[in-house]
């Protein structure tokens, strides 16, 4: 069964360093997302991406964050200068369609996550 | 804006019993989708079940079913014949706009042998 993959599973970095989190969405999916989950809290939306551009972003997704689809398979999240509060689990997700949830093909499938620890 | 409320921070159930996890939502959109995800201790988010706002019947997927009461804006997850492997966090989510899921705070389910 196709699945979303993410690398690395765990990233430890020093405050102020740049990190790139990588994702390979399900191959025929067209919509890609990043979410984050601070330890013990709920999952929060960061950004959605379609047709090689950002569709929507949250207040969390400030100028320190960027996303890119460098080739036909990878989808990356870059944090330019990490802060302590960026420590969280970062999930990539993909879906076939995005029509407001009215169709089962709107279902977003999540990767296993990358646990980012900023020291 | 859409909102999800899960009022049960924790639930404890005996193995083989059925369990209902509560979820209420708030939206002004006539067209929406509701989703349940399971997060085991290993951390991944596993999609369980989907219910569309126009679906006439409650969704079912194996031991999972969704008790969808549209007028009451509730979408409770029912797990029949619970197993030890069902112990996990469970999140209810709703689509907001066309692009993002909004999640509830989650319910931690513990299945006792």
Short mmCIF file of C-alpha atoms in Angstrom, two decimals:
data_model
loop_
_atom_site.label_atom_id
_atom_site.label_comp_id
_atom_site.label_asym_id
_atom_site.label_seq_id
_atom_site.Cartn_x
_atom_site.Cartn_y
_atom_site.Cartn_z
CA UNK A 1 0.00 0.00 0.00
CA UNK A 2 1.44 3.43 -0.92
CA UNK A 3 2.57 5.55 1.99
CA UNK A 4 4.13 8.90 2.81
CA UNK A 5 7.74 8.67 3.94
CA UNK A 6 9.78 11.20 5.89
CA UNK A 7 13.47 11.59 6.65
CA UNK A 8 15.12 11.85 9.04
CA UNK A 9 13.04 10.29 11.79
CA UNK A 10 14.85 12.39 14.38
CA UNK A 11 16.89 15.57 13.92
CA UNK A 12 18.83 17.30 16.66
CA UNK A 13 20.17 20.77 15.91
CA UNK A 14 21.59 23.81 17.63
CA UNK A 15 19.53 26.96 17.94
CA UNK A 16 20.11 29.23 14.97
CA UNK A 17 21.00 26.41 12.57
CA UNK A 18 19.11 25.63 9.39
CA UNK A 19 17.29 22.32 9.04
CA UNK A 20 15.63 20.67 6.08
CA UNK A 21 12.97 18.06 6.66
CA UNK A 22 12.23 15.76 3.75
CA UNK A 23 9.08 14.02 2.64
CA UNK A 24 8.10 11.78 -0.23
CA UNK A 25 4.32 12.03 -0.69
CA UNK A 26 2.17 9.28 -2.18
CA UNK A 27 3.03 9.22 -5.87
CA UNK A 28 -0.28 10.16 -7.50
CA UNK A 29 -1.24 12.76 -4.92
CA UNK A 30 -1.39 16.40 -5.87
CA UNK A 31 -1.76 18.23 -2.55
CA UNK A 32 0.94 18.34 0.08
CA UNK A 33 0.93 19.60 3.63
CA UNK A 34 3.11 20.17 6.65
CA UNK A 35 1.77 20.00 10.19
CA UNK A 36 3.52 20.14 13.52
CA UNK A 37 2.79 18.76 16.95
CA UNK A 38 4.51 20.17 20.01
CA UNK A 39 4.93 17.44 22.62
CA UNK A 40 1.65 16.68 24.35
CA UNK A 41 -0.36 19.10 22.24
CA UNK A 42 -2.66 18.84 19.26
CA UNK A 43 -1.61 18.76 15.64
CA UNK A 44 -1.39 22.20 13.99
CA UNK A 45 -1.48 23.10 10.32
CA UNK A 46 1.57 24.86 8.89
CA UNK A 47 1.23 25.02 5.12
CA UNK A 48 -0.43 23.49 2.09
CA UNK A 49 1.15 23.23 -1.36
CA UNK A 50 -0.37 22.60 -4.76
CA UNK A 51 0.83 23.05 -8.32
CA UNK A 52 4.25 24.17 -7.14
CA UNK A 53 3.06 26.97 -4.95
CA UNK A 54 1.80 27.58 -1.45
CA UNK A 55 -1.98 27.43 -1.27
CA UNK A 56 -2.42 28.41 2.33
CA UNK A 57 -0.23 28.98 5.35
CA UNK A 58 -0.85 29.51 9.03
CA UNK A 59 0.43 32.23 11.35
CA UNK A 60 3.09 29.81 12.53
CA UNK A 61 4.56 29.63 9.03
CA UNK A 62 6.57 32.86 9.17
CA UNK A 63 9.57 33.98 7.12
CA UNK A 64 11.80 31.42 8.81
CA UNK A 65 9.91 28.63 7.07
CA UNK A 66 9.88 27.68 3.42
CA UNK A 67 8.69 24.72 1.38
CA UNK A 68 9.86 23.35 -1.91
CA UNK A 69 9.20 20.52 -4.31
CA UNK A 70 12.66 20.24 -5.83
CA UNK A 71 11.80 17.29 -8.08
CA UNK A 72 8.87 15.08 -8.94
CA UNK A 73 8.92 13.13 -5.72
CA UNK A 74 10.33 15.11 -2.79
CA UNK A 75 8.65 17.80 -0.73
CA UNK A 76 10.79 19.69 1.79
CA UNK A 77 10.30 21.99 4.75
CA UNK A 78 13.19 24.31 5.57
CA UNK A 79 13.57 26.21 8.81
CA UNK A 80 16.25 28.85 8.27
CA UNK A 81 17.25 29.72 11.82
CA UNK A 82 15.79 27.33 14.34
CA UNK A 83 14.49 28.46 17.71
CA UNK A 84 13.96 26.44 20.87
CA UNK A 85 10.20 26.64 20.33
CA UNK A 86 10.53 24.94 16.95
CA UNK A 87 11.11 21.65 18.80
CA UNK A 88 8.21 19.46 17.76
CA UNK A 89 7.15 16.53 15.65
CA UNK A 90 6.74 17.61 12.03
CA UNK A 91 4.34 15.66 9.85
CA UNK A 92 4.11 15.69 6.12
CA UNK A 93 0.79 14.69 4.55
CA UNK A 94 -0.58 14.31 1.07
CA UNK A 95 -3.99 13.94 -0.53
CA UNK A 96 -5.41 13.19 -3.93
CA UNK A 97 -7.84 16.06 -3.86
CA UNK A 98 -8.70 19.06 -1.71
CA UNK A 99 -12.32 20.07 -2.04
CA UNK A 100 -13.18 21.11 1.47
CA UNK A 101 -13.57 17.63 2.86
CA UNK A 102 -16.73 16.71 1.01
CA UNK A 103 -15.16 13.72 -0.68
CA UNK A 104 -13.25 10.75 0.69
CA UNK A 105 -10.45 11.59 -1.73
CA UNK A 106 -9.81 14.64 0.43
CA UNK A 107 -8.36 12.30 3.04
CA UNK A 108 -4.87 13.34 4.04
CA UNK A 109 -2.38 10.55 4.65
CA UNK A 110 0.38 11.35 7.07
CA UNK A 111 3.99 10.32 7.13
CA UNK A 112 5.61 8.90 10.27
CA UNK A 113 6.94 12.32 11.28
CA UNK A 114 10.31 13.88 11.99
CA UNK A 115 11.01 14.68 15.61
CA UNK A 116 12.99 17.94 15.66
CA UNK A 117 14.90 18.82 18.81
CA UNK A 118 16.46 22.27 19.01
CA UNK A 119 19.10 22.70 21.72
CA UNK B 1 -13.87 29.10 11.56
CA UNK B 2 -14.23 25.40 12.10
CA UNK B 3 -13.61 23.96 15.53
CA UNK B 4 -13.32 20.48 17.01
CA UNK B 5 -13.98 19.61 20.65
CA UNK B 6 -12.96 16.35 22.27
CA UNK B 7 -14.10 16.43 25.87
CA UNK B 8 -12.50 13.20 27.09
CA UNK B 9 -8.79 13.67 27.81
CA UNK B 10 -8.50 10.01 28.83
CA UNK B 11 -10.54 6.82 28.62
CA UNK B 12 -9.91 3.46 30.26
CA UNK B 13 -11.66 0.39 28.87
CA UNK B 14 -11.44 -3.34 29.44
CA UNK B 15 -10.24 -5.45 26.53
CA UNK B 16 -13.04 -6.72 24.27
CA UNK B 17 -15.45 -4.01 25.36
CA UNK B 18 -16.77 -1.41 22.93
CA UNK B 19 -15.69 2.18 23.41
CA UNK B 20 -17.07 5.48 22.17
CA UNK B 21 -14.82 8.50 21.77
CA UNK B 22 -16.68 11.80 21.64
CA UNK B 23 -16.20 14.53 19.07
CA UNK B 24 -18.30 17.62 18.49
CA UNK B 25 -17.65 20.16 15.80
CA UNK B 26 -18.63 23.64 14.84
CA UNK B 27 -18.84 24.82 11.27
CA UNK B 28 -21.01 27.08 9.15
CA UNK B 29 -20.07 25.34 5.92
CA UNK B 30 -22.75 23.05 4.47
CA UNK B 31 -20.08 20.83 2.91
CA UNK B 32 -17.38 19.37 5.11
CA UNK B 33 -15.59 16.19 6.07
CA UNK B 34 -14.77 14.68 9.41
CA UNK B 35 -11.78 12.42 10.02
CA UNK B 36 -10.45 10.29 12.83
CA UNK B 37 -6.76 9.54 13.26
CA UNK B 38 -4.96 7.23 15.67
CA UNK B 39 -1.58 8.15 17.12
CA UNK B 40 0.16 5.26 18.90
CA UNK B 41 3.06 5.86 21.25
CA UNK B 42 5.46 5.56 18.31
CA UNK B 43 4.08 8.89 17.09
CA UNK B 44 2.75 8.32 13.59
CA UNK B 45 -0.70 9.54 12.55
CA UNK B 46 -2.83 6.73 11.14
CA UNK B 47 -6.01 7.54 9.25
CA UNK B 48 -8.95 5.51 10.54
CA UNK B 49 -12.23 6.70 9.09
CA UNK B 50 -13.91 9.48 7.11
CA UNK B 51 -17.45 10.89 7.16
CA UNK B 52 -18.70 13.37 4.59
CA UNK B 53 -21.39 15.86 5.53
CA UNK B 54 -23.66 14.64 2.76
CA UNK B 55 -23.25 10.95 3.52
CA UNK B 56 -26.59 9.43 4.42
CA UNK B 57 -25.11 6.49 6.27
CA UNK B 58 -22.63 6.32 9.09
CA UNK B 59 -19.14 5.37 7.96
CA UNK B 60 -17.70 2.01 8.95
CA UNK B 61 -14.22 0.54 8.56
CA UNK B 62 -13.78 -2.86 10.13
CA UNK B 63 -14.05 -2.45 13.92
CA UNK B 64 -14.38 1.32 13.57
CA UNK B 65 -17.64 3.10 12.99
CA UNK B 66 -18.62 6.71 13.15
CA UNK B 67 -21.81 7.74 14.91
CA UNK B 68 -22.61 10.82 12.87
CA UNK B 69 -25.40 13.02 14.24
CA UNK B 70 -25.45 16.01 11.95
CA UNK B 71 -28.13 18.00 13.77
CA UNK B 72 -26.17 17.70 17.02
CA UNK B 73 -22.86 18.30 15.21
CA UNK B 74 -21.28 15.23 16.67
CA UNK B 75 -19.10 12.57 15.07
CA UNK B 76 -18.26 10.01 17.71
CA UNK B 77 -15.88 7.15 16.97
CA UNK B 78 -16.99 3.71 18.08
CA UNK B 79 -14.46 0.93 18.40
CA UNK B 80 -16.03 -2.49 18.80
CA UNK B 81 -14.34 -5.38 20.61
CA UNK B 82 -11.36 -3.31 21.74
CA UNK B 83 -7.88 -4.81 21.65
CA UNK B 84 -4.70 -4.00 23.54
CA UNK B 85 -3.27 -2.54 20.34
CA UNK B 86 -6.02 0.07 20.31
CA UNK B 87 -4.28 1.91 23.16
CA UNK B 88 -3.28 5.24 21.64
CA UNK B 89 -4.22 8.89 21.24
CA UNK B 90 -7.21 9.47 18.99
CA UNK B 91 -7.77 12.73 17.16
CA UNK B 92 -10.91 13.99 15.49
CA UNK B 93 -10.40 16.52 12.70
CA UNK B 94 -12.45 18.65 10.32
CA UNK B 95 -11.54 20.29 7.07
CA UNK B 96 -11.29 24.07 7.25
CA UNK B 97 -11.65 25.86 3.96
CA UNK B 98 -10.26 23.72 1.17
CA UNK B 99 -6.78 23.16 2.39
CA UNK B 100 -6.31 22.20 6.00
CA UNK B 101 -7.38 19.93 8.77
CA UNK B 102 -8.24 21.34 12.18
CA UNK B 103 -7.66 18.86 14.96
CA UNK B 104 -9.16 18.42 18.40
CA UNK B 105 -7.08 18.03 21.53
CA UNK B 106 -7.29 14.26 21.38
CA UNK B 107 -8.38 11.46 23.69
CA UNK B 108 -5.90 9.04 25.19
CA UNK B 109 -7.43 5.57 25.14
CA UNK B 110 -6.01 2.86 27.35
CA UNK B 111 -7.17 -0.73 26.95
CA UNK B 112 -6.73 -2.83 30.07
CA UNK B 113 -6.23 -6.61 29.81
#
